[in-house]
PDB file of C-alpha atoms in Angstrom:
ATOM      1  CA  MET A   1      95.348 110.518 135.041  1.00 44.00           C
ATOM      2  CA  ALA A   2      98.114 112.818 133.987  1.00 44.00           C
ATOM      3  CA  ASN A   3     101.552 111.344 134.081  1.00 44.00           C
ATOM      4  CA  TYR A   4     103.978 114.023 135.094  1.00 47.00           C
ATOM      5  CA  SER A   5     106.949 112.299 133.539  1.00 51.00           C
ATOM      6  CA  ASP A   6     105.404 112.817 130.112  1.00 65.00           C
ATOM      7  CA  SER A   7     106.768 115.517 127.876  1.00 74.00           C
ATOM      8  CA  PRO A   8     104.518 118.493 127.044  1.00 77.00           C
ATOM      9  CA  LEU A   9     104.008 116.981 123.604  1.00 75.00           C
ATOM     10  CA  ASP A  10     102.884 113.669 125.109  1.00 77.00           C
ATOM     11  CA  GLN A  11     100.451 115.470 127.366  1.00 82.00           C
ATOM     12  CA  ALA A  12      99.021 117.375 124.419  1.00 81.00           C
ATOM     13  CA  PHE A  13      98.521 114.155 122.446  1.00 77.00           C
ATOM     14  CA  ALA A  14      96.953 112.392 125.414  1.00 81.00           C
ATOM     15  CA  ALA A  15      94.591 115.331 125.971  1.00 86.00           C
ATOM     16  CA  LEU A  16      93.593 115.266 122.306  1.00 81.00           C
ATOM     17  CA  SER A  17      92.812 111.557 122.335  1.00 79.00           C
ATOM     18  CA  GLU A  18      89.342 112.075 123.844  1.00 84.00           C
ATOM     19  CA  PRO A  19      86.438 113.286 121.636  1.00 84.00           C
ATOM     20  CA  SER A  20      84.766 115.449 124.302  1.00 89.00           C
ATOM     21  CA  ARG A  21      88.009 117.256 124.951  1.00 91.00           C
ATOM     22  CA  ARG A  22      88.489 117.842 121.232  1.00 85.00           C
ATOM     23  CA  ALA A  23      84.957 119.219 121.035  1.00 87.00           C
ATOM     24  CA  MET A  24      85.729 121.561 123.917  1.00 91.00           C
ATOM     25  CA  LEU A  25      88.899 122.787 122.249  1.00 89.00           C
ATOM     26  CA  LEU A  26      87.141 123.404 118.951  1.00 85.00           C
ATOM     27  CA  ARG A  27      84.442 125.353 120.734  1.00 88.00           C
ATOM     28  CA  LEU A  28      87.090 127.429 122.512  1.00 89.00           C
ATOM     29  CA  ALA A  29      88.817 128.007 119.200  1.00 85.00           C
ATOM     30  CA  ARG A  30      85.621 129.556 117.818  1.00 84.00           C
ATOM     31  CA  GLU A  31      84.818 131.719 120.840  1.00 86.00           C
ATOM     32  CA  SER A  32      87.648 133.641 122.358  1.00 79.00           C
ATOM     33  CA  GLU A  33      86.561 132.959 125.926  1.00 90.00           C
ATOM     34  CA  LEU A  34      83.807 130.971 127.632  1.00 93.00           C
ATOM     35  CA  THR A  35      82.642 130.339 131.144  1.00 93.00           C
ATOM     36  CA  VAL A  36      82.650 126.740 132.293  1.00 92.00           C
ATOM     37  CA  GLY A  37      78.847 126.835 132.268  1.00 90.00           C
ATOM     38  CA  GLU A  38      78.747 128.032 128.660  1.00 91.00           C
ATOM     39  CA  LEU A  39      81.224 125.381 127.667  1.00 90.00           C
ATOM     40  CA  ALA A  40      79.239 122.620 129.368  1.00 90.00           C
ATOM     41  CA  ARG A  41      75.891 123.737 127.958  1.00 88.00           C
ATOM     42  CA  ASP A  42      76.377 122.383 124.417  1.00 81.00           C
ATOM     43  CA  LEU A  43      78.064 119.163 125.411  1.00 87.00           C
ATOM     44  CA  PRO A  44      76.228 115.875 125.971  1.00 89.00           C
ATOM     45  CA  ILE A  45      78.166 115.324 129.192  1.00 91.00           C
ATOM     46  CA  LYS A  46      77.550 116.382 132.764  1.00 91.00           C
ATOM     47  CA  LEU A  47      79.298 119.277 134.449  1.00 91.00           C
ATOM     48  CA  PRO A  48      81.573 117.159 136.709  1.00 92.00           C
ATOM     49  CA  THR A  49      82.827 115.336 133.602  1.00 94.00           C
ATOM     50  CA  VAL A  50      83.408 118.652 131.865  1.00 94.00           C
ATOM     51  CA  LEU A  51      85.441 119.794 134.862  1.00 94.00           C
ATOM     52  CA  LYS A  52      87.517 116.614 134.780  1.00 95.00           C
ATOM     53  CA  HIS A  53      88.243 117.119 131.099  1.00 96.00           C
ATOM     54  CA  LEU A  54      89.153 120.734 131.778  1.00 95.00           C
ATOM     55  CA  ASN A  55      91.689 119.567 134.342  1.00 95.00           C
ATOM     56  CA  VAL A  56      93.329 117.330 131.747  1.00 94.00           C
ATOM     57  CA  LEU A  57      93.357 120.143 129.180  1.00 95.00           C
ATOM     58  CA  SER A  58      94.732 122.549 131.738  1.00 94.00           C
ATOM     59  CA  GLU A  59      97.508 120.168 132.804  1.00 93.00           C
ATOM     60  CA  ALA A  60      98.438 119.757 129.155  1.00 91.00           C
ATOM     61  CA  GLY A  61      98.637 123.536 128.918  1.00 92.00           C
ATOM     62  CA  LEU A  62      95.890 123.640 126.300  1.00 92.00           C
ATOM     63  CA  VAL A  63      93.553 125.926 128.239  1.00 94.00           C
ATOM     64  CA  HIS A  64      93.899 128.770 130.692  1.00 94.00           C
ATOM     65  CA  ARG A  65      91.353 129.090 133.491  1.00 94.00           C
ATOM     66  CA  GLU A  66      90.733 132.325 135.294  1.00 93.00           C
ATOM     67  CA  LYS A  67      88.443 132.795 138.235  1.00 92.00           C
ATOM     68  CA  GLN A  68      86.371 135.971 138.097  1.00 88.00           C
ATOM     69  CA  GLY A  69      84.157 136.174 141.148  1.00 89.00           C
ATOM     70  CA  ARG A  70      81.933 133.138 141.029  1.00 88.00           C
ATOM     71  CA  THR A  71      82.588 132.224 137.423  1.00 90.00           C
ATOM     72  CA  VAL A  72      85.575 130.541 135.863  1.00 92.00           C
ATOM     73  CA  ARG A  73      86.471 131.722 132.409  1.00 94.00           C
ATOM     74  CA  VAL A  74      88.293 129.404 130.037  1.00 95.00           C
ATOM     75  CA  ARG A  75      90.512 130.337 127.123  1.00 94.00           C
ATOM     76  CA  LEU A  76      92.289 128.191 124.549  1.00 92.00           C
ATOM     77  CA  ASN A  77      96.053 128.117 124.548  1.00 90.00           C
ATOM     78  CA  ALA A  78      97.001 126.582 121.223  1.00 82.00           C
ATOM     79  CA  GLU A  79     100.762 126.717 121.635  1.00 82.00           C
ATOM     80  CA  PRO A  80     101.132 123.004 122.582  1.00 80.00           C
ATOM     81  CA  LEU A  81      98.860 122.081 119.658  1.00 77.00           C
ATOM     82  CA  LYS A  82     101.088 123.924 117.319  1.00 75.00           C
ATOM     83  CA  ALA A  83     104.086 121.985 118.596  1.00 72.00           C
ATOM     84  CA  ALA A  84     102.204 118.697 118.195  1.00 68.00           C
ATOM     85  CA  ALA A  85     101.036 119.528 114.685  1.00 67.00           C
ATOM     86  CA  GLU A  86     104.408 120.779 113.584  1.00 67.00           C
ATOM     87  CA  TRP A  87     106.069 117.642 114.791  1.00 66.00           C
ATOM     88  CA  LEU A  88     103.663 115.106 113.310  1.00 68.00           C
ATOM     89  CA  ALA A  89     102.256 116.810 110.253  1.00 67.00           C
ATOM     90  CA  PRO A  90     105.212 116.226 107.945  1.00 71.00           C
ATOM     91  CA  TYR A  91     105.071 112.461 108.456  1.00 81.00           C
ATOM     92  CA  GLU A  92     101.330 112.173 108.131  1.00 79.00           C
ATOM     93  CA  ARG A  93     101.257 114.332 105.039  1.00 78.00           C
ATOM     94  CA  PHE A  94     104.273 112.657 103.530  1.00 84.00           C
ATOM     95  CA  TRP A  95     102.983 109.106 103.777  1.00 89.00           C
ATOM     96  CA  THR A  96      99.320 109.729 103.122  1.00 89.00           C
ATOM     97  CA  GLN A  97      99.981 111.518  99.882  1.00 89.00           C
ATOM     98  CA  SER A  98     102.896 109.330  98.813  1.00 92.00           C
ATOM     99  CA  LEU A  99     100.851 106.160  99.305  1.00 94.00           C
ATOM    100  CA  ASP A 100      97.845 107.612  97.504  1.00 93.00           C
ATOM    101  CA  ARG A 101     100.112 108.281  94.559  1.00 93.00           C
ATOM    102  CA  LEU A 102     101.629 104.790  94.826  1.00 95.00           C
ATOM    103  CA  VAL A 103      98.143 103.260  94.622  1.00 96.00           C
ATOM    104  CA  GLU A 104      97.349 105.283  91.503  1.00 95.00           C
ATOM    105  CA  VAL A 105     100.601 104.345  89.793  1.00 95.00           C
ATOM    106  CA  ALA A 106     100.372 100.638  90.700  1.00 96.00           C
ATOM    107  CA  GLU A 107      96.793 100.383  89.476  1.00 95.00           C
ATOM    108  CA  ALA A 108      97.625 102.193  86.229  1.00 95.00           C
ATOM    109  CA  MET A 109     100.563  99.844  85.657  1.00 93.00           C
ATOM    110  CA  GLU A 110      98.423  96.814  86.345  1.00 93.00           C
ATOM    111  CA  ALA A 111      95.719  98.048  83.992  1.00 92.00           C
ATOM    112  CA  ALA A 112      98.328  98.581  81.266  1.00 91.00           C
ATOM    113  CA  LYS A 113      99.631  95.036  81.776  1.00 87.00           C
ATOM    114  CA  THR A 114      96.126  93.652  81.466  1.00 82.00           C
ATOM    115  CA  VAL A 115      95.552  95.572  78.243  1.00 82.00           C
ATOM    116  CA  ARG A 116      98.790  94.159  76.842  1.00 78.00           C
ATOM    117  CA  GLY A 117      97.483  90.710  77.754  1.00 70.00           C
ATOM    118  CA  GLN A 118     100.196  89.852  80.241  1.00 55.00           C
TER     119      GLN A 118
ATOM    120  CA  MET B   1     108.047 105.210 120.683  1.00 44.00           C
ATOM    121  CA  THR B   2     105.418 106.503 118.383  1.00 62.00           C
ATOM    122  CA  SER B   3     104.519 104.886 115.133  1.00 66.00           C
ATOM    123  CA  LEU B   4     102.327 105.753 112.228  1.00 75.00           C
ATOM    124  CA  THR B   5     100.546 102.945 110.385  1.00 80.00           C
ATOM    125  CA  LEU B   6      98.786 103.321 107.073  1.00 85.00           C
ATOM    126  CA  VAL B   7      97.104 100.585 105.018  1.00 89.00           C
ATOM    127  CA  ARG B   8      96.202 100.695 101.339  1.00 92.00           C
ATOM    128  CA  HIS B   9      94.228  98.177  99.289  1.00 93.00           C
ATOM    129  CA  ILE B  10      95.540  98.185  95.774  1.00 94.00           C
ATOM    130  CA  ARG B  11      94.040  96.695  92.617  1.00 94.00           C
ATOM    131  CA  ALA B  12      97.405  95.457  91.408  1.00 94.00           C
ATOM    132  CA  GLN B  13      99.487  92.350  91.900  1.00 95.00           C
ATOM    133  CA  PRO B  14     101.969  92.244  94.795  1.00 96.00           C
ATOM    134  CA  SER B  15     104.876  92.080  92.330  1.00 95.00           C
ATOM    135  CA  THR B  16     103.759  95.334  90.694  1.00 94.00           C
ATOM    136  CA  VAL B  17     103.561  97.028  94.089  1.00 95.00           C
ATOM    137  CA  PHE B  18     106.871  95.574  95.246  1.00 96.00           C
ATOM    138  CA  ASP B  19     108.650  96.837  92.115  1.00 94.00           C
ATOM    139  CA  LEU B  20     107.467 100.355  92.914  1.00 94.00           C
ATOM    140  CA  LEU B  21     108.875 100.030  96.432  1.00 94.00           C
ATOM    141  CA  SER B  22     112.145  98.375  95.578  1.00 93.00           C
ATOM    142  CA  THR B  23     113.634 100.249  92.634  1.00 93.00           C
ATOM    143  CA  ALA B  24     114.916 103.819  92.409  1.00 92.00           C
ATOM    144  CA  GLN B  25     112.805 104.264  89.306  1.00 92.00           C
ATOM    145  CA  GLY B  26     109.758 102.953  91.140  1.00 92.00           C
ATOM    146  CA  LEU B  27     110.305 105.255  94.103  1.00 92.00           C
ATOM    147  CA  THR B  28     110.414 108.319  91.864  1.00 91.00           C
ATOM    148  CA  CYS B  29     106.876 107.529  90.685  1.00 91.00           C
ATOM    149  CA  TRP B  30     105.241 108.160  94.042  1.00 93.00           C
ATOM    150  CA  TRP B  31     107.614 109.458  96.706  1.00 91.00           C
ATOM    151  CA  GLY B  32     106.797 112.804  98.245  1.00 86.00           C
ATOM    152  CA  PRO B  33     103.888 114.596  99.844  1.00 80.00           C
ATOM    153  CA  ASP B  34     102.919 116.833  96.952  1.00 79.00           C
ATOM    154  CA  ASP B  35     102.188 115.995  93.372  1.00 77.00           C
ATOM    155  CA  LEU B  36     105.655 117.071  92.299  1.00 80.00           C
ATOM    156  CA  PRO B  37     108.386 115.110  90.565  1.00 81.00           C
ATOM    157  CA  VAL B  38     111.106 113.577  92.720  1.00 90.00           C
ATOM    158  CA  LEU B  39     114.375 115.468  92.185  1.00 92.00           C
ATOM    159  CA  SER B  40     116.624 112.450  92.555  1.00 92.00           C
ATOM    160  CA  ALA B  41     116.463 108.929  93.880  1.00 93.00           C
ATOM    161  CA  GLU B  42     119.154 106.340  94.503  1.00 94.00           C
ATOM    162  CA  ALA B  43     118.431 102.976  96.021  1.00 95.00           C
ATOM    163  CA  ASP B  44     120.705  99.989  96.441  1.00 95.00           C
ATOM    164  CA  VAL B  45     117.928  97.635  97.419  1.00 94.00           C
ATOM    165  CA  ARG B  46     119.620  94.865  99.388  1.00 95.00           C
ATOM    166  CA  ILE B  47     120.203  94.351 103.084  1.00 96.00           C
ATOM    167  CA  GLY B  48     122.764  96.962 104.131  1.00 96.00           C
ATOM    168  CA  GLY B  49     122.285  98.932 100.899  1.00 96.00           C
ATOM    169  CA  ALA B  50     121.635 102.659 101.038  1.00 96.00           C
ATOM    170  CA  TYR B  51     118.935 104.876  99.614  1.00 96.00           C
ATOM    171  CA  ARG B  52     118.564 108.596  99.254  1.00 95.00           C
ATOM    172  CA  VAL B  53     115.636 110.536  97.862  1.00 93.00           C
ATOM    173  CA  ARG B  54     115.402 114.279  97.273  1.00 92.00           C
ATOM    174  CA  PHE B  55     112.064 115.871  96.672  1.00 89.00           C
ATOM    175  CA  ARG B  56     110.428 119.258  96.650  1.00 85.00           C
ATOM    176  CA  THR B  57     107.257 120.251  98.456  1.00 80.00           C
ATOM    177  CA  ALA B  58     104.620 122.682  97.233  1.00 80.00           C
ATOM    178  CA  ASP B  59     106.110 125.430  99.424  1.00 80.00           C
ATOM    179  CA  GLY B  60     109.181 125.311  97.176  1.00 82.00           C
ATOM    180  CA  LEU B  61     111.445 123.761  99.801  1.00 82.00           C
ATOM    181  CA  GLU B  62     113.693 120.821  98.985  1.00 85.00           C
ATOM    182  CA  HIS B  63     113.910 117.878 101.336  1.00 85.00           C
ATOM    183  CA  GLU B  64     116.109 114.861 101.440  1.00 89.00           C
ATOM    184  CA  CYS B  65     115.741 111.633 103.327  1.00 89.00           C
ATOM    185  CA  ALA B  66     118.139 108.752 103.387  1.00 93.00           C
ATOM    186  CA  GLY B  67     118.828 105.532 105.157  1.00 94.00           C
ATOM    187  CA  GLU B  68     119.698 101.925 104.655  1.00 95.00           C
ATOM    188  CA  PHE B  69     117.770  98.752 104.041  1.00 96.00           C
ATOM    189  CA  LEU B  70     117.535  96.540 107.103  1.00 96.00           C
ATOM    190  CA  ASP B  71     115.490  93.828 105.457  1.00 96.00           C
ATOM    191  CA  VAL B  72     114.536  93.127 101.875  1.00 96.00           C
ATOM    192  CA  ALA B  73     112.271  90.137 101.271  1.00 97.00           C
ATOM    193  CA  PRO B  74     111.076  90.218  97.649  1.00 96.00           C
ATOM    194  CA  VAL B  75     107.346  90.608  97.185  1.00 96.00           C
ATOM    195  CA  GLN B  76     106.824  90.595 100.954  1.00 97.00           C
ATOM    196  CA  ARG B  77     108.514  93.389 102.799  1.00 96.00           C
ATOM    197  CA  ILE B  78     111.098  96.120 102.910  1.00 97.00           C
ATOM    198  CA  VAL B  79     112.430  97.558 106.139  1.00 97.00           C
ATOM    199  CA  MET B  80     114.613 100.622 106.105  1.00 96.00           C
ATOM    200  CA  THR B  81     115.971 103.326 108.349  1.00 93.00           C
ATOM    201  CA  TRP B  82     114.939 106.910 107.738  1.00 90.00           C
ATOM    202  CA  ARG B  83     116.574 110.187 108.582  1.00 88.00           C
ATOM    203  CA  TRP B  84     116.185 113.703 107.302  1.00 83.00           C
ATOM    204  CA  MET B  85     119.252 115.020 105.560  1.00 84.00           C
ATOM    205  CA  SER B  86     120.498 118.546 105.024  1.00 80.00           C
ATOM    206  CA  GLY B  87     123.263 119.161 102.513  1.00 77.00           C
ATOM    207  CA  GLY B  88     124.198 115.480 102.511  1.00 77.00           C
ATOM    208  CA  VAL B  89     124.553 115.133 106.284  1.00 79.00           C
ATOM    209  CA  PRO B  90     121.951 113.964 108.808  1.00 81.00           C
ATOM    210  CA  GLU B  91     120.004 116.874 110.250  1.00 76.00           C
ATOM    211  CA  GLU B  92     119.962 115.370 113.705  1.00 68.00           C
ATOM    212  CA  LYS B  93     122.449 112.630 114.216  1.00 63.00           C
ATOM    213  CA  ASP B  94     120.449 110.507 116.605  1.00 60.00           C
ATOM    214  CA  ARG B  95     117.051 110.903 115.018  1.00 74.00           C
ATOM    215  CA  VAL B  96     116.831 107.690 113.046  1.00 84.00           C
ATOM    216  CA  SER B  97     113.396 106.220 112.536  1.00 87.00           C
ATOM    217  CA  ARG B  98     112.333 103.029 110.836  1.00 90.00           C
ATOM    218  CA  VAL B  99     110.035 102.397 107.894  1.00 94.00           C
ATOM    219  CA  GLU B 100     108.462  99.003 107.236  1.00 95.00           C
ATOM    220  CA  MET B 101     106.484  98.241 104.120  1.00 95.00           C
ATOM    221  CA  HIS B 102     104.590  94.968 104.073  1.00 96.00           C
ATOM    222  CA  VAL B 103     103.118  93.611 100.857  1.00 96.00           C
ATOM    223  CA  ARG B 104     100.458  90.917 101.101  1.00 96.00           C
ATOM    224  CA  PRO B 105      98.281  89.313  98.416  1.00 97.00           C
ATOM    225  CA  GLU B 106      94.645  90.148  98.934  1.00 94.00           C
ATOM    226  CA  GLY B 107      92.260  88.531  96.490  1.00 93.00           C
ATOM    227  CA  ALA B 108      93.402  89.616  93.032  1.00 90.00           C
ATOM    228  CA  GLY B 109      95.099  92.650  94.540  1.00 94.00           C
ATOM    229  CA  THR B 110      97.475  93.700  97.270  1.00 95.00           C
ATOM    230  CA  GLU B 111      97.320  94.986 100.773  1.00 95.00           C
ATOM    231  CA  LEU B 112     100.145  97.371 101.534  1.00 95.00           C
ATOM    232  CA  THR B 113     100.870  98.239 105.156  1.00 93.00           C
ATOM    233  CA  LEU B 114     103.275 101.013 105.946  1.00 92.00           C
ATOM    234  CA  ILE B 115     104.616 101.450 109.450  1.00 88.00           C
ATOM    235  CA  HIS B 116     106.804 104.425 110.217  1.00 87.00           C
ATOM    236  CA  GLY B 117     108.049 103.559 113.655  1.00 80.00           C
ATOM    237  CA  ASP B 118     110.590 104.656 116.222  1.00 74.00           C
ATOM    238  CA  LEU B 119     109.392 108.191 115.747  1.00 72.00           C
ATOM    239  CA  HIS B 120     110.768 110.169 118.630  1.00 61.00           C
ATOM    240  CA  ASP B 121     109.484 112.967 120.853  1.00 49.00           C
ATOM    241  CA  ALA B 122     105.920 111.844 121.353  1.00 39.00           C
ATOM    242  CA  GLU B 123     105.590 108.550 123.088  1.00 36.00           C
ATOM    243  CA  SER B 124     101.977 108.544 124.136  1.00 32.00           C
ATOM    244  CA  GLU B 125      99.572 105.869 123.063  1.00 30.00           C
ATOM    245  CA  ALA B 126      97.237 108.621 121.920  1.00 31.00           C
ATOM    246  CA  SER B 127      99.484 109.728 119.124  1.00 35.00           C
ATOM    247  CA  HIS B 128      99.106 106.328 117.479  1.00 34.00           C
ATOM    248  CA  ARG B 129      95.630 107.356 116.579  1.00 33.00           C
ATOM    249  CA  TRP B 130      94.955 109.647 113.722  1.00 32.00           C
ATOM    250  CA  GLY B 131      91.314 110.510 114.252  1.00 34.00           C
ATOM    251  CA  TRP B 132      92.166 113.845 115.752  1.00 39.00           C
ATOM    252  CA  GLY B 133      94.304 114.943 112.829  1.00 42.00           C
ATOM    253  CA  GLY B 134      91.615 117.035 111.214  1.00 45.00           C
ATOM    254  CA  ALA B 135      90.631 118.685 114.466  1.00 45.00           C
ATOM    255  CA  LEU B 136      94.240 119.497 115.166  1.00 47.00           C
ATOM    256  CA  ASP B 137      94.685 121.127 111.778  1.00 51.00           C
ATOM    257  CA  LYS B 138      91.570 123.184 112.288  1.00 49.00           C
ATOM    258  CA  LEU B 139      92.694 124.364 115.683  1.00 48.00           C
ATOM    259  CA  CYS B 140      96.121 125.252 114.460  1.00 46.00           C
ATOM    260  CA  GLY B 141      94.647 127.053 111.486  1.00 48.00           C
ATOM    261  CA  ARG B 142      92.497 129.123 113.799  1.00 43.00           C
ATOM    262  CA  TRP B 143      95.382 129.760 116.097  1.00 44.00           C
ATOM    263  CA  ALA B 144      97.480 131.012 113.204  1.00 43.00           C
ATOM    264  CA  VAL B 145      94.683 133.366 112.124  1.00 40.00           C
ATOM    265  CA  ALA B 146      94.017 134.602 115.665  1.00 37.00           C
ATOM    266  CA  ASP B 147      97.654 135.251 116.322  1.00 34.00           C
TER     267      ASP B 147
END
């Protein structure tokens, strides 16, 4: 359930935490626009579940839905994703790469010590 | 509060790892997101002591972070505050986060756990997980192209 006290960024993160919803977003990123039926077709989940996920994505502002006659067309709105990525990316990148380097340096130092017979 | 946790298993003794975490010289060996030399590092590694590291990223921009040590327990852990600096002053006064580094013997090697906590702005449980990182990058990449 969406929590309306959450910030837009929180809602985006919560929406992204579910694999089916990520799959839907990636699909929408590839195709500019899809009907709900088209979106549901390639997913291993039933239509009502797809609709529930779409509600979550819509509340998080990640998709736009537009009713055209009897079909509903869905488009990606990546603006909240951009905010989420911009906010988190520096920390993830910083620590992942720093620690990878730390591991390399520590292991090289240890190997050198061993060679010197310490 | 959101936190980021990363674990590394290192084929080196805890003391080797701790030295890299607890000396200015050690920090310069690994600090920074790109494979670029650290521009400057100062670290007064004791409880209440300050640190400051300046580094450059591959986009050519210089960054500086600074803080103070909240806990220093040799060969076990270091806890410090973290804030981004700009021209020697905090970029956002109230945006102080907290970095914990835990060093634990593991067989002949070391397990290093890094927790960057008290990260503001995104407080959802979901953001603790990192599995979606790649998907997010992809989406943003596509968005940037499409725009």
